[in-house]
Amino acid sequence: MTITSREQKAAPTGEGRAAVNDSYRWLVLIVAGTSAFMGALDGSIINVIIPQIQAQYQATLGDISWVSTAYLVTISSLLLSVGRLGDMWGYKRVFGSGFIVFGLGSLLCGLAPTLPALIAGRLVQGAGAAIMMALSPALVTTTFPGRERGRALGMQATLTFTGLTLGPSLGGFIAGQWGWHWVFLINLPVAAVGAVLAYTQLRPTERRSGQTFDFAGALLFAAGLASVLLALSQAETWGWGDLRTRLLLAGGALLLLLFLWQERRAAQPMLPLWMFRVPAFTSGIAASFLQFSATFVLTFLLPFYLQQYRGLSPGAAGAVMTAQPAAMVAVAGLAGWLSDRIGTRIPATAGMAAIACGLWLVSRAGAATPVTQVALCLALIGLGAGFFNPPNNSSIMSAAPWDRQGVAAALLAAARNVGMVTGITIASTLFAHLSQRMDFLAAFRTTLAVPVGLAVTGALLSLVRPTVAKDADK
């Protein structure tokens, strides 16, 4: 089945969009890829330096967790607003500011004299990351024609996975040589180059007249999602029965319901709810959420298995875990290229099925399982994620209305971030509960049954999704 929405029919073709040559397309990909690499690198690098930060500021585990929580919650709550602003004002002018804000936040973090100052810097850094995450896929999608879009998004995903792969080892090296402050300060030259390229080399994109910004919707979405994510990320520290957790969950849910009510009545809503009537778009967003939820259950649990149960050193455990993002890097570009030729359904379904198989195999690991075998299982999960993400992203962006590419990219990024938090919450809560009733290995295996089920569900969603007719003539 092939679907083409009314908005896709109205999408600009040929003369409706500024003609671009191959060299300009690749320039856009470099600029968008730089932002993806920097955001992924910073997201994966922070966990390595947390112990040093905690020691310097003499902070508790609860206090130090805000270094990561502030960044993630800020990103997630701002994504939709940034995506809408990009659709209204043009992607170039909004996207370029992301490098500047991210660089400013990195400078504040690197010079932070106290823990509250560092957390404030992470808030600013998160705002910059939200701008780049929300708009970089929109830039790529609106620059590359349909016949090349999967390959372009695949190469962008390769840079993202490269940042995830290099983060732990690069962060450890920089912190060991010059101190943890330089892990943040090293972002400054990269952010400066990205900002210069964005403002001097990218062509202005169309600014749509007669558009209004839904401030009420933006505030309701940001406050609601931030409340829910904050409750999920802090529930293990505060306790699920704690009044703060309950109030944040209830308040966040109420605000998100009010957001949906607001979007139904707004003349120009932040998020047109009819977008979810396009099956390829909705199933792609849901599958992305399931994939990141599933893999981040393992991301949380695996260090405990490798270090506490198997007795590996942190360095050895990190080397084993690198197999997953390294495999993603190896196949993401190929998956995007393949989806341009055979469609998105087969590679996305095969990728999610490989994730499910890899998770099941890891759940079978025991005390005598060779570490190399565990690494191979992680590589299978990485291959699956690398094959799933570029085709799935291409399907989502192709199914979205042409004048809402920023909103679509923002929703994709939000699904990813919420999935990460959900996966970690499932892992920490369920594993802690099961550990009180059974031994480590039994709790480990039982907890991993959940992400296996999530990945199987994601594979089924990818299999039954409709095929989107790409605008290959553009």
Short mmCIF file of C-alpha atoms in Angstrom, two decimals, residues 8-381:
data_model
loop_
_atom_site.label_atom_id
_atom_site.label_comp_id
_atom_site.label_asym_id
_atom_site.label_seq_id
_atom_site.Cartn_x
_atom_site.Cartn_y
_atom_site.Cartn_z
CA GLN A 8 2.86 15.80 0.27
CA LYS A 9 1.00 16.41 -2.98
CA ALA A 10 1.46 20.10 -2.37
CA ALA A 11 5.14 19.74 -1.58
CA PRO A 12 7.34 21.92 -3.76
CA THR A 13 8.93 20.26 -6.74
CA GLY A 14 11.53 21.53 -9.16
CA GLU A 15 10.89 25.25 -9.46
CA GLY A 16 9.06 25.33 -6.14
CA ARG A 17 12.34 24.76 -4.35
CA ALA A 18 15.70 26.40 -5.01
CA ALA A 19 17.75 24.19 -7.28
CA VAL A 20 20.73 22.73 -5.51
CA ASN A 21 23.75 20.98 -6.91
CA ASP A 22 25.54 18.00 -5.46
CA SER A 23 28.30 20.04 -3.81
CA TYR A 24 25.77 22.14 -1.89
CA ARG A 25 23.84 19.07 -0.79
CA TRP A 26 26.98 17.57 0.69
CA LEU A 27 27.82 20.85 2.37
CA VAL A 28 24.42 20.76 4.08
CA LEU A 29 25.08 17.17 5.12
CA ILE A 30 28.47 18.15 6.59
CA VAL A 31 26.95 21.00 8.63
CA ALA A 32 23.99 18.89 9.81
CA GLY A 33 26.30 15.95 10.48
CA THR A 34 28.62 18.13 12.55
CA SER A 35 25.76 19.04 14.85
CA ALA A 36 24.68 15.39 15.11
CA PHE A 37 28.23 14.28 15.91
CA MET A 38 28.72 16.97 18.54
CA GLY A 39 25.40 16.28 20.26
CA ALA A 40 26.00 12.52 20.35
CA LEU A 41 29.57 12.94 21.54
CA ASP A 42 28.51 15.19 24.39
CA GLY A 43 25.68 12.86 25.36
CA SER A 44 27.96 9.82 25.60
CA ILE A 45 31.01 11.55 27.04
CA ILE A 46 29.42 12.84 30.24
CA ASN A 47 29.08 9.50 32.05
CA VAL A 48 32.85 8.98 32.00
CA ILE A 49 33.60 12.22 33.85
CA ILE A 50 30.75 12.11 36.39
CA PRO A 51 33.00 10.54 39.09
CA GLN A 52 35.57 13.34 38.71
CA ILE A 53 32.87 16.01 38.89
CA GLN A 54 31.37 14.40 41.97
CA ALA A 55 34.76 14.26 43.69
CA GLN A 56 35.59 17.89 42.93
CA TYR A 57 32.27 19.28 44.16
CA GLN A 58 31.88 16.74 47.01
CA ALA A 59 28.36 16.07 45.75
CA THR A 60 25.93 13.26 46.53
CA LEU A 61 24.80 10.85 43.81
CA GLY A 62 21.38 12.50 43.85
CA ASP A 63 22.85 15.96 43.32
CA ILE A 64 25.31 14.87 40.64
CA SER A 65 22.55 13.16 38.65
CA TRP A 66 21.21 16.62 37.79
CA VAL A 67 24.20 17.15 35.49
CA SER A 68 22.65 14.61 33.11
CA THR A 69 18.99 15.19 33.99
CA ALA A 70 19.08 18.94 33.34
CA TYR A 71 20.53 18.39 29.87
CA LEU A 72 18.08 15.69 28.82
CA VAL A 73 14.94 17.37 30.19
CA THR A 74 15.84 20.70 28.56
CA ILE A 75 16.36 19.07 25.17
CA SER A 76 13.12 17.12 25.26
CA SER A 77 10.93 19.99 26.44
CA LEU A 78 12.18 22.46 23.79
CA LEU A 79 12.26 20.21 20.72
CA LEU A 80 8.72 20.82 19.46
CA SER A 81 8.90 24.60 19.90
CA VAL A 82 12.20 24.76 18.02
CA GLY A 83 10.88 22.58 15.21
CA ARG A 84 7.85 24.86 14.79
CA LEU A 85 10.02 27.99 14.78
CA GLY A 86 12.19 26.44 12.08
CA ASP A 87 9.13 25.74 9.94
CA MET A 88 7.98 29.35 10.40
CA TRP A 89 11.23 31.33 10.15
CA GLY A 90 13.36 29.10 7.97
CA TYR A 91 15.76 26.38 9.04
CA LYS A 92 19.03 28.23 8.40
CA ARG A 93 18.58 31.14 10.80
CA VAL A 94 17.23 28.97 13.63
CA PHE A 95 19.62 26.04 13.10
CA GLY A 96 22.73 28.23 13.09
CA SER A 97 21.84 29.64 16.48
CA GLY A 98 22.01 26.12 17.91
CA PHE A 99 25.80 26.04 17.50
CA ILE A 100 26.12 29.40 19.26
CA VAL A 101 23.89 28.43 22.20
CA PHE A 102 25.56 25.03 22.52
CA GLY A 103 29.00 26.65 22.47
CA LEU A 104 27.95 29.17 25.12
CA GLY A 105 26.63 26.37 27.32
CA SER A 106 29.86 24.42 26.86
CA LEU A 107 31.87 27.48 27.91
CA LEU A 108 29.72 27.94 31.02
CA CYS A 109 30.17 24.26 31.91
CA GLY A 110 33.92 24.36 31.38
CA LEU A 111 34.31 27.43 33.61
CA ALA A 112 31.74 26.39 36.24
CA PRO A 113 33.07 27.13 39.76
CA THR A 114 30.23 25.28 41.54
CA LEU A 115 27.85 22.41 40.86
CA PRO A 116 24.79 24.72 40.47
CA ALA A 117 26.78 26.73 37.91
CA LEU A 118 27.59 23.53 36.03
CA ILE A 119 23.94 22.49 36.02
CA ALA A 120 22.98 25.95 34.73
CA GLY A 121 25.53 25.54 31.94
CA ARG A 122 24.03 22.18 31.08
CA LEU A 123 20.60 23.84 30.76
CA VAL A 124 22.02 26.27 28.20
CA GLN A 125 23.88 23.46 26.46
CA GLY A 126 20.64 21.44 26.30
CA ALA A 127 18.83 24.35 24.66
CA GLY A 128 21.48 24.48 21.94
CA ALA A 129 21.35 20.72 21.46
CA ALA A 130 17.56 20.90 21.12
CA ILE A 131 17.86 23.39 18.27
CA MET A 132 20.35 21.21 16.39
CA MET A 133 18.52 17.92 17.03
CA ALA A 134 15.17 19.33 15.97
CA LEU A 135 16.30 20.90 12.71
CA SER A 136 19.25 18.93 11.31
CA PRO A 137 17.03 16.13 9.87
CA ALA A 138 14.71 18.78 8.41
CA LEU A 139 17.66 20.46 6.70
CA VAL A 140 18.78 17.18 5.15
CA THR A 141 15.27 16.12 4.13
CA THR A 142 14.44 19.41 2.41
CA THR A 143 17.80 19.50 0.58
CA PHE A 144 18.10 15.95 -0.74
CA PRO A 145 15.58 14.52 -3.23
CA GLY A 146 13.63 11.41 -2.29
CA ARG A 147 15.87 9.07 -4.28
CA GLU A 148 18.90 10.13 -2.18
CA ARG A 149 17.26 10.91 1.15
CA GLY A 150 17.83 7.55 2.80
CA ARG A 151 21.53 7.61 1.98
CA ALA A 152 21.89 11.16 3.31
CA LEU A 153 20.08 10.38 6.55
CA GLY A 154 22.14 7.21 6.82
CA MET A 155 25.38 9.18 6.60
CA GLN A 156 24.08 11.62 9.19
CA ALA A 157 23.26 8.65 11.42
CA THR A 158 26.80 7.36 10.86
CA LEU A 159 28.20 10.59 12.30
CA THR A 160 25.79 10.31 15.24
CA PHE A 161 26.92 6.76 15.99
CA THR A 162 30.55 7.80 15.58
CA GLY A 163 30.04 10.40 18.30
CA LEU A 164 28.47 7.75 20.53
CA THR A 165 31.40 5.41 19.85
CA LEU A 166 34.17 7.92 20.49
CA GLY A 167 32.55 9.62 23.49
CA PRO A 168 33.63 7.33 26.35
CA SER A 169 37.22 6.80 25.21
CA LEU A 170 37.76 10.41 24.12
CA GLY A 171 36.21 11.74 27.33
CA GLY A 172 38.39 9.49 29.45
CA PHE A 173 41.53 10.57 27.58
CA ILE A 174 40.76 14.31 27.77
CA ALA A 175 39.78 14.16 31.44
CA GLY A 176 42.86 12.13 32.27
CA GLN A 177 45.21 14.53 30.48
CA TRP A 178 43.75 17.96 31.25
CA GLY A 179 40.81 17.54 33.62
CA TRP A 180 37.05 17.19 33.13
CA HIS A 181 36.54 20.89 32.33
CA TRP A 182 38.21 20.36 28.96
CA VAL A 183 35.63 17.78 27.97
CA PHE A 184 33.25 20.73 27.66
CA LEU A 185 35.73 23.30 26.38
CA ILE A 186 36.75 21.04 23.49
CA ASN A 187 33.29 21.74 22.01
CA LEU A 188 34.07 25.42 21.44
CA PRO A 189 36.11 25.20 18.20
CA VAL A 190 33.67 22.65 16.73
CA ALA A 191 30.68 24.86 17.60
CA ALA A 192 32.46 27.91 16.13
CA VAL A 193 33.17 26.14 12.83
CA GLY A 194 29.58 24.86 12.68
CA ALA A 195 28.14 28.33 13.29
CA VAL A 196 30.36 29.93 10.63
CA LEU A 197 29.41 27.30 8.05
CA ALA A 198 25.72 27.54 8.89
CA TYR A 199 25.55 31.33 8.59
CA THR A 200 27.92 31.81 5.65
CA GLN A 201 27.36 28.75 3.48
CA LEU A 202 23.77 27.58 3.96
CA ARG A 203 21.20 29.16 1.69
CA PRO A 204 18.24 30.88 3.35
CA THR A 205 15.17 28.71 3.49
CA GLU A 206 11.68 30.02 2.97
CA ARG A 207 10.12 32.14 5.72
CA ARG A 208 6.40 31.44 5.65
CA SER A 209 4.23 34.51 5.97
CA GLY A 210 1.00 34.61 7.91
CA GLN A 211 2.19 32.04 10.45
CA THR A 212 1.60 32.41 14.20
CA PHE A 213 3.32 30.65 17.07
CA ASP A 214 1.13 28.70 19.49
CA PHE A 215 2.57 29.97 22.79
CA ALA A 216 -0.01 28.19 24.91
CA GLY A 217 0.69 24.88 23.21
CA ALA A 218 4.44 25.38 23.51
CA LEU A 219 4.25 26.08 27.25
CA LEU A 220 1.89 23.17 27.94
CA PHE A 221 4.02 20.69 25.99
CA ALA A 222 7.32 21.85 27.49
CA ALA A 223 6.04 21.88 31.06
CA GLY A 224 4.14 18.59 30.72
CA LEU A 225 6.95 16.61 29.11
CA ALA A 226 9.57 18.10 31.45
CA SER A 227 7.47 17.10 34.48
CA VAL A 228 7.02 13.51 33.28
CA LEU A 229 10.68 13.07 32.31
CA LEU A 230 11.85 14.59 35.59
CA ALA A 231 9.65 12.19 37.55
CA LEU A 232 10.87 9.18 35.56
CA SER A 233 14.53 10.11 35.80
CA GLN A 234 14.41 10.82 39.55
CA ALA A 235 11.91 8.14 40.63
CA GLU A 236 14.60 5.64 41.63
CA THR A 237 16.31 8.30 43.78
CA TRP A 238 13.17 9.79 45.33
CA GLY A 239 11.07 6.63 45.32
CA TRP A 240 7.88 5.94 43.37
CA GLY A 241 5.79 6.62 46.45
CA ASP A 242 7.43 9.99 47.08
CA LEU A 243 5.08 12.98 46.86
CA ARG A 244 7.38 14.75 44.38
CA THR A 245 7.29 11.81 41.98
CA ARG A 246 3.52 11.49 42.16
CA LEU A 247 2.86 15.21 41.77
CA LEU A 248 5.19 15.49 38.78
CA LEU A 249 3.67 12.47 37.04
CA ALA A 250 0.08 13.59 37.68
CA GLY A 251 0.81 17.22 36.84
CA GLY A 252 2.73 16.30 33.70
CA ALA A 253 -0.03 14.02 32.47
CA LEU A 254 -2.63 16.74 33.06
CA LEU A 255 -0.55 19.34 31.22
CA LEU A 256 -0.07 17.02 28.23
CA LEU A 257 -3.82 16.39 28.09
CA LEU A 258 -4.39 20.15 28.13
CA PHE A 259 -1.81 20.40 25.33
CA LEU A 260 -3.84 18.00 23.19
CA TRP A 261 -6.99 20.02 23.93
CA GLN A 262 -5.20 23.23 22.97
CA GLU A 263 -3.95 21.75 19.70
CA ARG A 264 -7.46 20.69 18.71
CA ARG A 265 -8.80 24.22 19.09
CA ALA A 266 -5.80 26.35 17.95
CA ALA A 267 -6.07 28.00 14.54
CA GLN A 268 -2.39 27.26 13.85
CA PRO A 269 -1.44 24.53 16.30
CA MET A 270 2.07 23.73 17.41
CA LEU A 271 1.43 20.09 16.49
CA PRO A 272 -1.35 19.41 13.97
CA LEU A 273 -2.90 16.23 15.35
CA TRP A 274 -4.02 15.13 11.88
CA MET A 275 -0.36 14.27 11.19
CA PHE A 276 -0.93 11.15 13.27
CA ARG A 277 -3.61 9.99 10.85
CA VAL A 278 -0.80 9.18 8.40
CA PRO A 279 0.02 5.56 9.35
CA ALA A 280 3.63 5.61 8.12
CA PHE A 281 4.37 8.67 10.24
CA THR A 282 2.71 7.39 13.41
CA SER A 283 4.13 3.88 13.20
CA GLY A 284 7.61 5.26 12.52
CA ILE A 285 7.51 7.51 15.59
CA ALA A 286 6.21 4.63 17.72
CA ALA A 287 8.86 2.23 16.40
CA SER A 288 11.62 4.74 17.15
CA PHE A 289 10.37 5.09 20.72
CA LEU A 290 10.31 1.30 21.13
CA GLN A 291 13.81 0.87 19.70
CA PHE A 292 15.42 3.36 22.06
CA SER A 293 13.42 2.08 25.04
CA ALA A 294 14.59 -1.46 24.32
CA THR A 295 18.26 -0.68 23.77
CA PHE A 296 18.55 1.63 26.76
CA VAL A 297 17.31 -1.05 29.14
CA LEU A 298 20.44 -2.95 28.13
CA THR A 299 22.61 0.19 28.19
CA PHE A 300 21.72 0.65 31.85
CA LEU A 301 22.06 -3.00 32.93
CA LEU A 302 25.12 -4.12 30.98
CA PRO A 303 27.79 -2.31 33.06
CA PHE A 304 26.46 -4.06 36.18
CA TYR A 305 26.68 -7.45 34.47
CA LEU A 306 30.17 -6.86 33.09
CA GLN A 307 31.74 -5.16 36.10
CA GLN A 308 29.90 -6.41 39.19
CA TYR A 309 28.91 -9.89 38.04
CA ARG A 310 31.80 -10.75 35.69
CA GLY A 311 34.48 -8.68 37.44
CA LEU A 312 35.74 -6.73 34.42
CA SER A 313 37.52 -3.43 34.93
CA PRO A 314 35.75 -0.25 33.76
CA GLY A 315 38.14 -0.01 30.83
CA ALA A 316 37.56 -3.61 29.75
CA ALA A 317 33.80 -3.24 30.14
CA GLY A 318 33.86 -0.06 28.06
CA ALA A 319 35.78 -1.84 25.31
CA VAL A 320 33.17 -4.62 25.19
CA MET A 321 30.31 -2.12 25.07
CA THR A 322 31.95 -0.25 22.18
CA ALA A 323 31.01 -3.17 19.91
CA GLN A 324 27.43 -1.90 19.70
CA PRO A 325 27.96 1.68 18.46
CA ALA A 326 30.90 0.55 16.29
CA ALA A 327 28.58 -1.83 14.45
CA MET A 328 26.06 0.99 14.02
CA VAL A 329 28.73 3.11 12.34
CA ALA A 330 29.62 0.29 9.98
CA VAL A 331 26.15 -0.22 8.49
CA ALA A 332 24.15 3.02 8.88
CA GLY A 333 25.23 4.44 5.52
CA LEU A 334 24.56 1.13 3.77
CA ALA A 335 21.10 0.91 5.33
CA GLY A 336 20.20 4.38 4.08
CA TRP A 337 21.46 3.60 0.58
CA LEU A 338 19.54 0.32 0.57
CA SER A 339 16.30 1.99 1.66
CA ASP A 340 16.51 4.35 -1.33
CA ARG A 341 16.51 1.32 -3.62
CA ILE A 342 14.18 -1.23 -2.04
CA GLY A 343 12.10 0.93 0.30
CA THR A 344 12.19 1.42 4.05
CA ARG A 345 10.06 -1.51 5.24
CA ILE A 346 12.48 -4.43 4.75
CA PRO A 347 15.67 -2.88 6.22
CA ALA A 348 13.78 -1.31 9.14
CA THR A 349 12.00 -4.58 9.96
CA ALA A 350 15.19 -6.63 9.62
CA GLY A 351 17.05 -4.16 11.82
CA MET A 352 14.50 -4.27 14.61
CA ALA A 353 14.37 -8.08 14.39
CA ALA A 354 18.16 -8.19 14.76
CA ILE A 355 17.90 -5.99 17.87
CA ALA A 356 15.37 -8.42 19.37
CA CYS A 357 17.62 -11.40 18.61
CA GLY A 358 20.68 -9.67 20.04
CA LEU A 359 18.85 -8.70 23.23
CA TRP A 360 17.59 -12.27 23.69
CA LEU A 361 21.11 -13.65 23.21
CA VAL A 362 22.55 -11.21 25.77
CA SER A 363 19.82 -12.25 28.21
CA ARG A 364 21.11 -15.84 27.94
CA ALA A 365 24.64 -14.83 28.99
CA GLY A 366 25.88 -16.34 32.24
CA ALA A 367 28.95 -16.51 34.43
CA ALA A 368 30.93 -18.64 31.96
CA THR A 369 29.88 -16.94 28.72
CA PRO A 370 33.00 -15.76 26.85
CA VAL A 371 33.28 -11.97 26.84
CA THR A 372 33.92 -12.07 23.09
CA GLN A 373 30.53 -13.77 22.67
CA VAL A 374 28.86 -10.97 24.62
CA ALA A 375 30.61 -8.44 22.38
CA LEU A 376 29.34 -10.27 19.28
CA CYS A 377 25.78 -10.13 20.65
CA LEU A 378 26.19 -6.39 21.21
CA ALA A 379 27.50 -6.05 17.66
CA LEU A 380 24.33 -7.78 16.41
CA ILE A 381 22.24 -5.23 18.32
#
